[in-house]
Every structure is written in C-alpha cells, then in structure tokens.
mmCIF file of C-alpha atoms and ligand atoms in Angstrom:
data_model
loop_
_atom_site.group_PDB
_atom_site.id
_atom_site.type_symbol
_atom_site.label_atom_id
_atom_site.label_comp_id
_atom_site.label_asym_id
_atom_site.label_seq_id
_atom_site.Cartn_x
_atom_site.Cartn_y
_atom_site.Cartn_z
ATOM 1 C CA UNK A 1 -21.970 -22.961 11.364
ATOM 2 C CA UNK A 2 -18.634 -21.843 11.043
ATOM 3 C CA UNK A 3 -15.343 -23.758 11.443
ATOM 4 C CA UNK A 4 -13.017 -22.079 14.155
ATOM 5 C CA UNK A 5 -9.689 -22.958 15.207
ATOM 6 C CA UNK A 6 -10.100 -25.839 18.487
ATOM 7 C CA UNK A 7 -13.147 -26.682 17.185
ATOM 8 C CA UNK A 8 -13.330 -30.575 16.542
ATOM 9 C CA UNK A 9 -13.375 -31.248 12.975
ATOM 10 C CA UNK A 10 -16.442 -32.299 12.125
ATOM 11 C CA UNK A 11 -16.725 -35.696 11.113
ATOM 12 C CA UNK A 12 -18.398 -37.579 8.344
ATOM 13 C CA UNK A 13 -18.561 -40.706 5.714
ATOM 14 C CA UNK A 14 -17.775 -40.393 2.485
ATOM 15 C CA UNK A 15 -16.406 -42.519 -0.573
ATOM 16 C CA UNK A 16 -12.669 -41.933 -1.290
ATOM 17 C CA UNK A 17 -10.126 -43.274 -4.231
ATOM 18 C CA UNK A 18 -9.155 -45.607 -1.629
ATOM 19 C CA UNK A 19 -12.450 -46.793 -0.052
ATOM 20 C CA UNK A 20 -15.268 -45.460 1.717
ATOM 21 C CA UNK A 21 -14.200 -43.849 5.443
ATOM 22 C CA UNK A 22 -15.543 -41.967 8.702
ATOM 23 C CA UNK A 23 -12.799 -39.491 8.822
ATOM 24 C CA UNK A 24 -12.387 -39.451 12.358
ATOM 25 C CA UNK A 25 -11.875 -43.305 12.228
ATOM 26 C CA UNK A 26 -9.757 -43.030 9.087
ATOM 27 C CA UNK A 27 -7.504 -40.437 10.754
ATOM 28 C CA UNK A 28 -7.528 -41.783 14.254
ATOM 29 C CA UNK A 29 -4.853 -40.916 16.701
ATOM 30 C CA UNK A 30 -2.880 -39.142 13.926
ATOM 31 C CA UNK A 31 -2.445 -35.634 12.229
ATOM 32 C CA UNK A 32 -4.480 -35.049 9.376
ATOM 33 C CA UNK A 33 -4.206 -32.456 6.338
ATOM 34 C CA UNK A 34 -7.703 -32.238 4.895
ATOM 35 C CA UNK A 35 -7.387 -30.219 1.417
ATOM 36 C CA UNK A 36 -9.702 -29.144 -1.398
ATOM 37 C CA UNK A 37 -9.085 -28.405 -4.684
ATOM 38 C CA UNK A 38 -11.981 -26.801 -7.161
ATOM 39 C CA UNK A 39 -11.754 -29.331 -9.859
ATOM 40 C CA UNK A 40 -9.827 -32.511 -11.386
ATOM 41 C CA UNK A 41 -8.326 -32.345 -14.948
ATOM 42 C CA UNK A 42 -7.516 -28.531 -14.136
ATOM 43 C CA UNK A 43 -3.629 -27.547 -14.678
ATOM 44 C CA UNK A 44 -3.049 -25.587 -11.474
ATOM 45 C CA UNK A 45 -4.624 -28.658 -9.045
ATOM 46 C CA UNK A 46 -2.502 -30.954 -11.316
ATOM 47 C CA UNK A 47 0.515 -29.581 -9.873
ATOM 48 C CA UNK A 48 -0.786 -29.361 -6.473
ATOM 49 C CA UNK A 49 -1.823 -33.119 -6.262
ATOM 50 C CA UNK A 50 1.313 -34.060 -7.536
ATOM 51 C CA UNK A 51 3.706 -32.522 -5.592
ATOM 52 C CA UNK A 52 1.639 -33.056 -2.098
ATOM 53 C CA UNK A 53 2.106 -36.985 -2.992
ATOM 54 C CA UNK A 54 5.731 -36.067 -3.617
ATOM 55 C CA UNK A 55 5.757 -34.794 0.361
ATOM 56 C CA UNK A 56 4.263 -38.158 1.508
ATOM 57 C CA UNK A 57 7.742 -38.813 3.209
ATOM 58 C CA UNK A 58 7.805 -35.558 4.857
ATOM 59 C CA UNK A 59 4.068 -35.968 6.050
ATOM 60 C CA UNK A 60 5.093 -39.613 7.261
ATOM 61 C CA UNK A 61 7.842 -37.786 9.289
ATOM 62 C CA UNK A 62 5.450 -36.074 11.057
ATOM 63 C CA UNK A 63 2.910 -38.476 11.426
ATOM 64 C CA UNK A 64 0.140 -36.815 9.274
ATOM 65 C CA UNK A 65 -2.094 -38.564 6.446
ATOM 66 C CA UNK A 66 -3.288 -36.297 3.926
ATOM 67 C CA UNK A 67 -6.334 -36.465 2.193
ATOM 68 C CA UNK A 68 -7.758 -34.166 -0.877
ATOM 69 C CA UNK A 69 -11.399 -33.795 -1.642
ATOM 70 C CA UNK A 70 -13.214 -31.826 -4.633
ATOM 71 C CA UNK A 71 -16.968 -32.045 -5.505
ATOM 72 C CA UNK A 72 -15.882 -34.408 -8.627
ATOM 73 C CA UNK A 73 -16.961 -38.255 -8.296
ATOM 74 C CA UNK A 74 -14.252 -40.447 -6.925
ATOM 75 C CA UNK A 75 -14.737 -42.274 -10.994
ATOM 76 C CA UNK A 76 -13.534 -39.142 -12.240
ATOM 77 C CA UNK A 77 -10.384 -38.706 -9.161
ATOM 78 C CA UNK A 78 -9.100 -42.479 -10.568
ATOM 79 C CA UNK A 79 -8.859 -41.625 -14.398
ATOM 80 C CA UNK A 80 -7.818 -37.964 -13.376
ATOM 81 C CA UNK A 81 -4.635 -39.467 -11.642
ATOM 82 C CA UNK A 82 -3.266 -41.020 -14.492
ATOM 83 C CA UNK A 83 -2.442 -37.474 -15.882
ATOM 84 C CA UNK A 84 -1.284 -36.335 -12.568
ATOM 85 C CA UNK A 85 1.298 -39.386 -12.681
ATOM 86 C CA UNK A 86 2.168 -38.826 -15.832
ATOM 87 C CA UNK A 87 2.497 -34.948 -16.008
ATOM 88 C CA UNK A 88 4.104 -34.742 -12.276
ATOM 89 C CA UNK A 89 5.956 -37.738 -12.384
ATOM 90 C CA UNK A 90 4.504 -38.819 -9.485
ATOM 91 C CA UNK A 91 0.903 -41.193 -8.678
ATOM 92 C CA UNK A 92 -0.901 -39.443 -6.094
ATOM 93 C CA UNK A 93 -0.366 -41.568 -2.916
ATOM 94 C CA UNK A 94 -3.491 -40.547 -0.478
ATOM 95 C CA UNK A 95 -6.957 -40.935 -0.845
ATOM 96 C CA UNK A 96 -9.299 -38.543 -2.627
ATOM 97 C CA UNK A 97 -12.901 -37.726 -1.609
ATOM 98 C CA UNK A 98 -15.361 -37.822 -3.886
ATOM 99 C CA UNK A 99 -18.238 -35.017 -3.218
ATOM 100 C CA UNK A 100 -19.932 -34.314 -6.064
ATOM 101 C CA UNK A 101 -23.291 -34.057 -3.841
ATOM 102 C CA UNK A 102 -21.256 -31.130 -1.743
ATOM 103 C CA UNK A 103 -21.638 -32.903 1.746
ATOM 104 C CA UNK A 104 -18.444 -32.461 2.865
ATOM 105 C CA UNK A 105 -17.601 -29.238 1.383
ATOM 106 C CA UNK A 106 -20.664 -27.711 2.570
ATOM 107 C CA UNK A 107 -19.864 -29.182 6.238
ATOM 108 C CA UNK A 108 -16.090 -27.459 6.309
ATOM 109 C CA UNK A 109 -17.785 -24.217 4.195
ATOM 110 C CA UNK A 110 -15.219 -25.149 1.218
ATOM 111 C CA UNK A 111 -17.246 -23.198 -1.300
ATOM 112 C CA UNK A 112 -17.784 -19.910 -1.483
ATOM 113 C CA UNK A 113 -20.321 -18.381 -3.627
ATOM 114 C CA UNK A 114 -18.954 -15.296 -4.062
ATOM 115 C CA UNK A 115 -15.673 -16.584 -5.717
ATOM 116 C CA UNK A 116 -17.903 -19.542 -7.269
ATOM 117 C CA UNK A 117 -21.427 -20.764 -6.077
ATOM 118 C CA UNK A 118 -20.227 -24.503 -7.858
ATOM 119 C CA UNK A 119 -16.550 -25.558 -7.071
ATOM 120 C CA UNK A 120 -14.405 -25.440 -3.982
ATOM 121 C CA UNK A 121 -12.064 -23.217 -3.085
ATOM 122 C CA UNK A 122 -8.161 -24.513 -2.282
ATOM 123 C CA UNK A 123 -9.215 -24.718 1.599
ATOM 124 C CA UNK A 124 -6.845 -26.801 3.817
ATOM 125 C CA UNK A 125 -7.077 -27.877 7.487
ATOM 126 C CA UNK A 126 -4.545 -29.292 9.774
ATOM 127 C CA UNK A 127 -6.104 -31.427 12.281
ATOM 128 C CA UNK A 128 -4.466 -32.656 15.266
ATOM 129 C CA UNK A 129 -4.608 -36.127 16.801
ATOM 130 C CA UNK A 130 -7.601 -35.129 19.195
ATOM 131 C CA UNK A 131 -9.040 -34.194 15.957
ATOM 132 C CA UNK A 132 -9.014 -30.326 16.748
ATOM 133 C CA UNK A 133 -8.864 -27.738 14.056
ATOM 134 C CA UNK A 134 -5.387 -25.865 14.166
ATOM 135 C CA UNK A 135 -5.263 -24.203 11.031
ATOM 136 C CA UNK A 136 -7.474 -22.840 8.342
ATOM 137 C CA UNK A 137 -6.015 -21.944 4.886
ATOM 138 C CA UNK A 138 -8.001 -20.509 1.950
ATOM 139 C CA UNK A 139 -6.993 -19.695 -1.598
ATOM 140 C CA UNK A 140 -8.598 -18.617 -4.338
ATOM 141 C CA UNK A 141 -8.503 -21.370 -7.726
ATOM 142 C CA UNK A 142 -5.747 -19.304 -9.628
ATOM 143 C CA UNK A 143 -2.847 -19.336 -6.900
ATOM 144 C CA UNK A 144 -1.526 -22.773 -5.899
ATOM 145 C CA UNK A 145 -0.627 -23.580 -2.396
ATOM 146 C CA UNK A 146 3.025 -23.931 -0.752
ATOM 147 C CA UNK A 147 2.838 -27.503 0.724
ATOM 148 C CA UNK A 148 6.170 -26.451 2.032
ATOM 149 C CA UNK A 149 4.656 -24.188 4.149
ATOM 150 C CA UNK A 150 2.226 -26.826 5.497
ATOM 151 C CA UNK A 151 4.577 -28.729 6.655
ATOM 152 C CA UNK A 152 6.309 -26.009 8.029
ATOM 153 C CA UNK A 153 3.046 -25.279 10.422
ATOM 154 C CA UNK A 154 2.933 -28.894 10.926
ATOM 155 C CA UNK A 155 6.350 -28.506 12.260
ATOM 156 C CA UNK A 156 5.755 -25.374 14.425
ATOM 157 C CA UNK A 157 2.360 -26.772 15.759
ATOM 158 C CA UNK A 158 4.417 -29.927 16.903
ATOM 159 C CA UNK A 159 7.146 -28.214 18.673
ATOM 160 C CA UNK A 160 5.001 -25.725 20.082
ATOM 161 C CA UNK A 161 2.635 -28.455 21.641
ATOM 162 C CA UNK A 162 5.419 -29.951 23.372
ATOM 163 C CA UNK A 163 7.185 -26.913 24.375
ATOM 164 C CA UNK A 164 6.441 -23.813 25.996
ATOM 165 C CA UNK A 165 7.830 -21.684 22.740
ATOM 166 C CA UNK A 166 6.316 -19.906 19.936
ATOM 167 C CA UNK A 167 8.123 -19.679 16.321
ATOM 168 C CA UNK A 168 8.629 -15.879 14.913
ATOM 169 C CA UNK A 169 8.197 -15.016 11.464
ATOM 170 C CA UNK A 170 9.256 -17.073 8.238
ATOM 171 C CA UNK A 171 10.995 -19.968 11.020
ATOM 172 C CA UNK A 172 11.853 -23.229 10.023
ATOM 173 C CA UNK A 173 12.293 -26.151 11.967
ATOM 174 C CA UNK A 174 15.869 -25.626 13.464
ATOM 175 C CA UNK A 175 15.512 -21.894 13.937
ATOM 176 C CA UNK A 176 15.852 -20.247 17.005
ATOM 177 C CA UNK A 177 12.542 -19.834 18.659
ATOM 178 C CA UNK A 178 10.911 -17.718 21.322
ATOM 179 C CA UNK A 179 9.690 -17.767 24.900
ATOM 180 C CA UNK A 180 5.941 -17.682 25.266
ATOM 181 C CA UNK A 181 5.053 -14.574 27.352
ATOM 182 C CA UNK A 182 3.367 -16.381 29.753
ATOM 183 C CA UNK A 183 6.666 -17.808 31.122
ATOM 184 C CA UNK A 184 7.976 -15.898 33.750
ATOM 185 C CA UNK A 185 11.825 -15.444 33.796
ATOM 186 C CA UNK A 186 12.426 -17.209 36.775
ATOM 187 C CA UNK A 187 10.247 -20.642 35.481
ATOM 188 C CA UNK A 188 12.268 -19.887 32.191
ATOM 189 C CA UNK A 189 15.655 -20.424 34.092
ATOM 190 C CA UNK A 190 14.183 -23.843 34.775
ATOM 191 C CA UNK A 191 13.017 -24.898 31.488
ATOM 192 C CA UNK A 192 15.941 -23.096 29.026
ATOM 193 C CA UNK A 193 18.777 -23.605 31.768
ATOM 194 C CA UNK A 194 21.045 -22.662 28.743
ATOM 195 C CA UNK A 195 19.554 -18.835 28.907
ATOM 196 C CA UNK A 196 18.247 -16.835 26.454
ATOM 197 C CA UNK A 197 18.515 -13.533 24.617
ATOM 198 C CA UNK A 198 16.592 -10.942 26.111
ATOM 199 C CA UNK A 199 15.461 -8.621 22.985
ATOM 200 C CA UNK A 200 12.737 -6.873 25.188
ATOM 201 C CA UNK A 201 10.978 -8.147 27.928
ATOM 202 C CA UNK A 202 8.298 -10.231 25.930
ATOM 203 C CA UNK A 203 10.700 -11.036 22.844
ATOM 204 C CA UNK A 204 13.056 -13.929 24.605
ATOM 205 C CA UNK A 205 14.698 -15.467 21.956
ATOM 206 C CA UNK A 206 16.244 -18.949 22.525
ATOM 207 C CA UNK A 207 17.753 -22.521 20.764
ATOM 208 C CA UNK A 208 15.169 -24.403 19.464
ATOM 209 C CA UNK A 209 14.597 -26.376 22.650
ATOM 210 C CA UNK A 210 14.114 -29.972 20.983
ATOM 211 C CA UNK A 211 17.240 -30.011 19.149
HETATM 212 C C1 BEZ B 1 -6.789 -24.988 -11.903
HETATM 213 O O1 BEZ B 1 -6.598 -25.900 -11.108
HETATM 214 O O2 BEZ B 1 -5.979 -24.709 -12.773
HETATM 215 C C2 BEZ B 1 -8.029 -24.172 -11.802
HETATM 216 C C3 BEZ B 1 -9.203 -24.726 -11.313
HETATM 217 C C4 BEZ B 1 -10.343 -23.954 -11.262
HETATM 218 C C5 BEZ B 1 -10.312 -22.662 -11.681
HETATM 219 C C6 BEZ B 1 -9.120 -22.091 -12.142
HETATM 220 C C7 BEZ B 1 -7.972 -22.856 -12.205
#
C-alpha cells in the first residue's frame, strides 16, 4: 500500500551503523528525516551523505534526527564512511540502515522498478513527532538532493504547525508569510494585530508571525 501524506510512518526493526532500532522508538517524540540513497561507494551519494552530516547542527536546531538507509549491509555502510570522511571532510554523524533484504525499502516503496527493479531511489520523508508523514521527496540516482531545501520544509512545516500561516513560493525562514484562507479578516485582526497586506482577498501577506 501506498505511503500518503498524514499517514503514520510505518514502523519497523532494522540493524543500523549505530545499532539495531524500532524506528518509532528510535525517533520518539522528535522529527525525523528518513532518506535513501541507491548505493554506497557511488560518487553522487558520497556527496549527499557528507554534506547531510555537515547539517547535523541545523537538524539539531530543529529537533530532527536523520537517518539514511540503502539496500547495502550495514558492514558495507561502516567501511563506506571512511571515504565519505575522507572525500567530504566530514564522518557521517547519523545512523545508516542496512537493507540489503529490501524490508524497509519495500515498506516506504523506495524502489522503483521502472527506474531500477534492484536499488533505491533518493526517496526522503519528513516525519513529525506524532510520527505522521509530511513530506514525500523522490529523485532519480543521477540528481542529488538540496538538504537545504529540507530543512527549509522542516522550517515551514514548524511554523506553519504553530501558526495559522502558510509560506509562498521559494520562502525562507524570516520571510514574510501568508494568511491561511480559512482565517476570516475579522479573527485575523486578533491573531496579526499588526495588520497585513491585502494583495487580493485570499493572498494576505504578513511578518512572519514568530519573529
Ligand atoms: C551515485 O550515487 O553516484 C549513483 C548511484 C546509483 C546510480 C547512479 C549514480
């Protein structure tokens, strides 16, 4: 069955670089960006691994643990990261998921047979603290992600939780922001008593209310 945004991740055991876990105990009460990758020792996921361990700051921020997963053995993960280290300059800093049986791939539908019947795609979901889905990215093996703009979601999906605002295209935390239609005018007057700029009727655009 497919994965749909709201849905609760689905959970599962599995062996990692750092231990074996349940996810939903490993990620308990926190954000979680679950990411695969199609295979270690490639060049492109090289790059990827080490610059999301570069991020672990910004993810700590945020209060999100990251985890990677690929259908390689978690044997082949540890001597893999020695070339991440020393090609990115960085040691990849969050656990990895071994899968070379395909349980947890097949569970979030991380390959696609079309593209390839063997390896993952570069899938990633952000999963909130009640452990629901909130986004779904896929790429194909030859482009590698923006982790930027993860955390930039990560950001949005935050602020948006808490206020009653969505964020227009290419924002970044800071931005100005916009009413949510559902708001009428006169329960906006309560919640943005600093007013707003009336574009249209439906395109309200105010301060980034947290700041
Ligand atoms: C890469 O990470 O470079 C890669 C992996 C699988 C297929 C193509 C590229």
């Amino acid at each position: 069955m497919s994965i749909r945004l709201g849905d609760v991740a689905p959970n599962f055991k599995a062996p990692t670089t750092e231990g074996d876990i349940d996810f939903h105990e490993w990620k308990k009460g926190s954000w979680a960006v679950l990411f695969s990758h199609p295979k270690d020792f490639t060049p492109v996921c090289t790059t990827e691994l080490g610059y999301t361990a570069k991020l672990k700051g910004e993810f700590a921020k945020r209060g999100v643990k990251v985890i990677g997963l690929s259908v390689d053995s978690v044997d082949d993960h540890k001597k893999w990261a020695g070339d991440i280290e020393r090609t990115q300059g960085q040691a990849v800093n969050f656990p990895m998921i071994g899968d070379p049986d395909k349980t947890v791939a097949n569970l979030y539908d991380m390959i696609h047979p079309n593209a390839n019947n063997t390896l993952t795609v570069r899938s990633v979901f952000i999963i909130d603290p009640n452990d629901k889905v909130r986004l779904m990215l896929t790429y194909p093996a030859s482009t590698g992600r923006n982790f930027d703009e993860i955390l930039r979601v990560i950001d949005s999906l935050q602020l948006t939780d808490g206020y009653k605002v969505a964020t227009p295209v290419n924002w970044k935390d800071g931005d100005d922001v916009i009413i949510v239609p559902a708001v009428s005018n006169e329960d906006a007057k309560k919640l943005f008593p600093k007013g707003w700029d009336e574009k249209t009727p439906y395109l309200r655009v105010v301060k980034q209310p947290n700041r």
